[in-house]
Amino acid sequence: MAKGFDTIESTIEAFRNGEFIVVLDSQDRENEGDLIIAAEDVTTEKMAFMVRYTSGLICAPITSQLAAGLALPQMVVDNEDPNRTAYTISIDSNDES
């Protein structure tokens, strides 16, 4: 294990406790870290933290059925990215329901 990294067990425990975790991908992919938290644990303060201290791009995984139901088309129709990242168009909402 690389110096400075937590164990998988402690990371799972942090996630269960509603804390942020950072997941790194391969140097051969995007070579980046993603700040992850369960949606049920997101608060206004935690969302503000993500916006302020990351790129500000907040992603939420959804099924293709939900995307269709919300009329969210793919951002790029013919995705040529080797990782095939499937982003929909960006949205913003102040609807608290």
PDB file of C-alpha atoms in Angstrom:
ATOM      1  CA  MET A   1       0.000   0.000   0.000  1.00  0.00           C
ATOM      2  CA  ALA A   2       1.278   3.458  -0.887  1.00  0.00           C
ATOM      3  CA  LYS A   3       2.175   5.761   1.976  1.00  0.00           C
ATOM      4  CA  GLY A   4      -0.659   8.055   2.991  1.00  0.00           C
ATOM      5  CA  PHE A   5      -3.530   5.905   1.751  1.00  0.00           C
ATOM      6  CA  ASP A   6      -6.182   4.537   4.082  1.00  0.00           C
ATOM      7  CA  THR A   7      -7.104   0.892   4.145  1.00  0.00           C
ATOM      8  CA  ILE A   8     -10.155  -0.271   2.242  1.00  0.00           C
ATOM      9  CA  GLU A   9     -11.766  -1.216   5.540  1.00  0.00           C
ATOM     10  CA  SER A  10     -11.326   2.259   7.054  1.00  0.00           C
ATOM     11  CA  THR A  11     -12.573   3.848   3.838  1.00  0.00           C
ATOM     12  CA  ILE A  12     -15.717   1.715   3.877  1.00  0.00           C
ATOM     13  CA  GLU A  13     -16.287   2.680   7.508  1.00  0.00           C
ATOM     14  CA  ALA A  14     -15.876   6.387   6.686  1.00  0.00           C
ATOM     15  CA  PHE A  15     -18.370   6.040   3.828  1.00  0.00           C
ATOM     16  CA  ARG A  16     -20.843   4.279   6.137  1.00  0.00           C
ATOM     17  CA  ASN A  17     -20.450   7.157   8.605  1.00  0.00           C
ATOM     18  CA  GLY A  18     -21.460   9.731   5.997  1.00  0.00           C
ATOM     19  CA  GLU A  19     -17.960  11.069   5.393  1.00  0.00           C
ATOM     20  CA  PHE A  20     -16.372  12.001   2.099  1.00  0.00           C
ATOM     21  CA  ILE A  21     -13.966   9.504   0.583  1.00  0.00           C
ATOM     22  CA  VAL A  22     -11.512  10.068  -2.256  1.00  0.00           C
ATOM     23  CA  VAL A  23     -11.238   7.362  -4.894  1.00  0.00           C
ATOM     24  CA  LEU A  24      -8.295   7.492  -7.281  1.00  0.00           C
ATOM     25  CA  ASP A  25      -8.383   6.017 -10.736  1.00  0.00           C
ATOM     26  CA  SER A  26      -5.486   4.596 -12.710  1.00  0.00           C
ATOM     27  CA  GLN A  27      -2.628   6.703 -14.006  1.00  0.00           C
ATOM     28  CA  ASP A  28      -3.454   5.094 -17.359  1.00  0.00           C
ATOM     29  CA  ARG A  29      -6.999   6.438 -17.275  1.00  0.00           C
ATOM     30  CA  GLU A  30      -7.675  10.015 -16.152  1.00  0.00           C
ATOM     31  CA  ASN A  31      -5.221   9.959 -13.233  1.00  0.00           C
ATOM     32  CA  GLU A  32      -7.577  11.856 -10.970  1.00  0.00           C
ATOM     33  CA  GLY A  33      -9.356  11.551  -7.664  1.00  0.00           C
ATOM     34  CA  ASP A  34     -13.093  11.709  -7.146  1.00  0.00           C
ATOM     35  CA  LEU A  35     -14.637  13.039  -3.945  1.00  0.00           C
ATOM     36  CA  ILE A  36     -17.499  10.661  -3.165  1.00  0.00           C
ATOM     37  CA  ILE A  37     -20.305  10.685  -0.617  1.00  0.00           C
ATOM     38  CA  ALA A  38     -23.614   8.833  -0.433  1.00  0.00           C
ATOM     39  CA  ALA A  39     -26.498  11.008  -1.640  1.00  0.00           C
ATOM     40  CA  GLU A  40     -28.395  10.360   1.590  1.00  0.00           C
ATOM     41  CA  ASP A  41     -25.541  11.985   3.538  1.00  0.00           C
ATOM     42  CA  VAL A  42     -25.251  15.171   1.469  1.00  0.00           C
ATOM     43  CA  THR A  43     -26.096  18.354   3.349  1.00  0.00           C
ATOM     44  CA  THR A  44     -26.059  21.954   2.196  1.00  0.00           C
ATOM     45  CA  GLU A  45     -22.677  22.361   3.885  1.00  0.00           C
ATOM     46  CA  LYS A  46     -21.206  19.262   2.242  1.00  0.00           C
ATOM     47  CA  MET A  47     -22.485  20.332  -1.174  1.00  0.00           C
ATOM     48  CA  ALA A  48     -20.932  23.775  -0.661  1.00  0.00           C
ATOM     49  CA  PHE A  49     -17.641  22.092   0.267  1.00  0.00           C
ATOM     50  CA  MET A  50     -17.683  20.069  -2.958  1.00  0.00           C
ATOM     51  CA  VAL A  51     -18.402  23.132  -5.069  1.00  0.00           C
ATOM     52  CA  ARG A  52     -15.770  25.263  -3.346  1.00  0.00           C
ATOM     53  CA  TYR A  53     -12.868  22.819  -3.026  1.00  0.00           C
ATOM     54  CA  THR A  54     -13.184  20.718  -6.194  1.00  0.00           C
ATOM     55  CA  SER A  55     -13.690  21.576  -9.842  1.00  0.00           C
ATOM     56  CA  GLY A  56     -17.281  22.433  -8.949  1.00  0.00           C
ATOM     57  CA  LEU A  57     -18.660  19.760 -11.273  1.00  0.00           C
ATOM     58  CA  ILE A  58     -20.972  17.596  -9.177  1.00  0.00           C
ATOM     59  CA  CYS A  59     -21.967  14.275 -10.746  1.00  0.00           C
ATOM     60  CA  ALA A  60     -24.746  11.958  -9.655  1.00  0.00           C
ATOM     61  CA  PRO A  61     -25.126   8.508 -11.170  1.00  0.00           C
ATOM     62  CA  ILE A  62     -28.568   7.794 -12.587  1.00  0.00           C
ATOM     63  CA  THR A  63     -30.060   4.996 -14.625  1.00  0.00           C
ATOM     64  CA  SER A  64     -30.764   5.435 -18.311  1.00  0.00           C
ATOM     65  CA  GLN A  65     -34.465   5.055 -17.468  1.00  0.00           C
ATOM     66  CA  LEU A  66     -34.336   7.980 -15.014  1.00  0.00           C
ATOM     67  CA  ALA A  67     -32.407  10.111 -17.511  1.00  0.00           C
ATOM     68  CA  ALA A  68     -35.078   9.398 -20.121  1.00  0.00           C
ATOM     69  CA  GLY A  69     -37.878  10.127 -17.635  1.00  0.00           C
ATOM     70  CA  LEU A  70     -36.293  13.484 -16.810  1.00  0.00           C
ATOM     71  CA  ALA A  71     -35.668  14.204 -20.509  1.00  0.00           C
ATOM     72  CA  LEU A  72     -31.897  14.452 -19.965  1.00  0.00           C
ATOM     73  CA  PRO A  73     -30.174  13.683 -23.267  1.00  0.00           C
ATOM     74  CA  GLN A  74     -26.551  12.638 -23.515  1.00  0.00           C
ATOM     75  CA  MET A  75     -24.170  15.606 -23.632  1.00  0.00           C
ATOM     76  CA  VAL A  76     -22.343  14.013 -26.569  1.00  0.00           C
ATOM     77  CA  VAL A  77     -24.312  11.724 -28.861  1.00  0.00           C
ATOM     78  CA  ASP A  78     -21.363   9.989 -30.564  1.00  0.00           C
ATOM     79  CA  ASN A  79     -18.968   9.700 -27.632  1.00  0.00           C
ATOM     80  CA  GLU A  80     -15.443   9.000 -28.884  1.00  0.00           C
ATOM     81  CA  ASP A  81     -13.810   9.215 -25.458  1.00  0.00           C
ATOM     82  CA  PRO A  82     -11.909   5.969 -24.851  1.00  0.00           C
ATOM     83  CA  ASN A  83     -13.469   5.728 -21.365  1.00  0.00           C
ATOM     84  CA  ARG A  84     -16.994   6.202 -22.768  1.00  0.00           C
ATOM     85  CA  THR A  85     -18.001   8.522 -19.912  1.00  0.00           C
ATOM     86  CA  ALA A  86     -21.752   8.991 -20.321  1.00  0.00           C
ATOM     87  CA  TYR A  87     -22.575  12.517 -19.175  1.00  0.00           C
ATOM     88  CA  THR A  88     -26.020  13.969 -19.704  1.00  0.00           C
ATOM     89  CA  ILE A  89     -26.570  17.659 -20.216  1.00  0.00           C
ATOM     90  CA  SER A  90     -25.838  19.763 -17.142  1.00  0.00           C
ATOM     91  CA  ILE A  91     -28.747  20.732 -14.933  1.00  0.00           C
ATOM     92  CA  ASP A  92     -29.359  23.060 -12.018  1.00  0.00           C
ATOM     93  CA  SER A  93     -32.320  23.121  -9.690  1.00  0.00           C
ATOM     94  CA  ASN A  94     -33.562  24.878  -6.607  1.00  0.00           C
ATOM     95  CA  ASP A  95     -36.521  22.518  -6.244  1.00  0.00           C
ATOM     96  CA  GLU A  96     -36.274  21.000  -2.766  1.00  0.00           C
ATOM     97  CA  SER A  97     -38.915  18.311  -3.388  1.00  0.00           C
TER      98      SER A  97
END
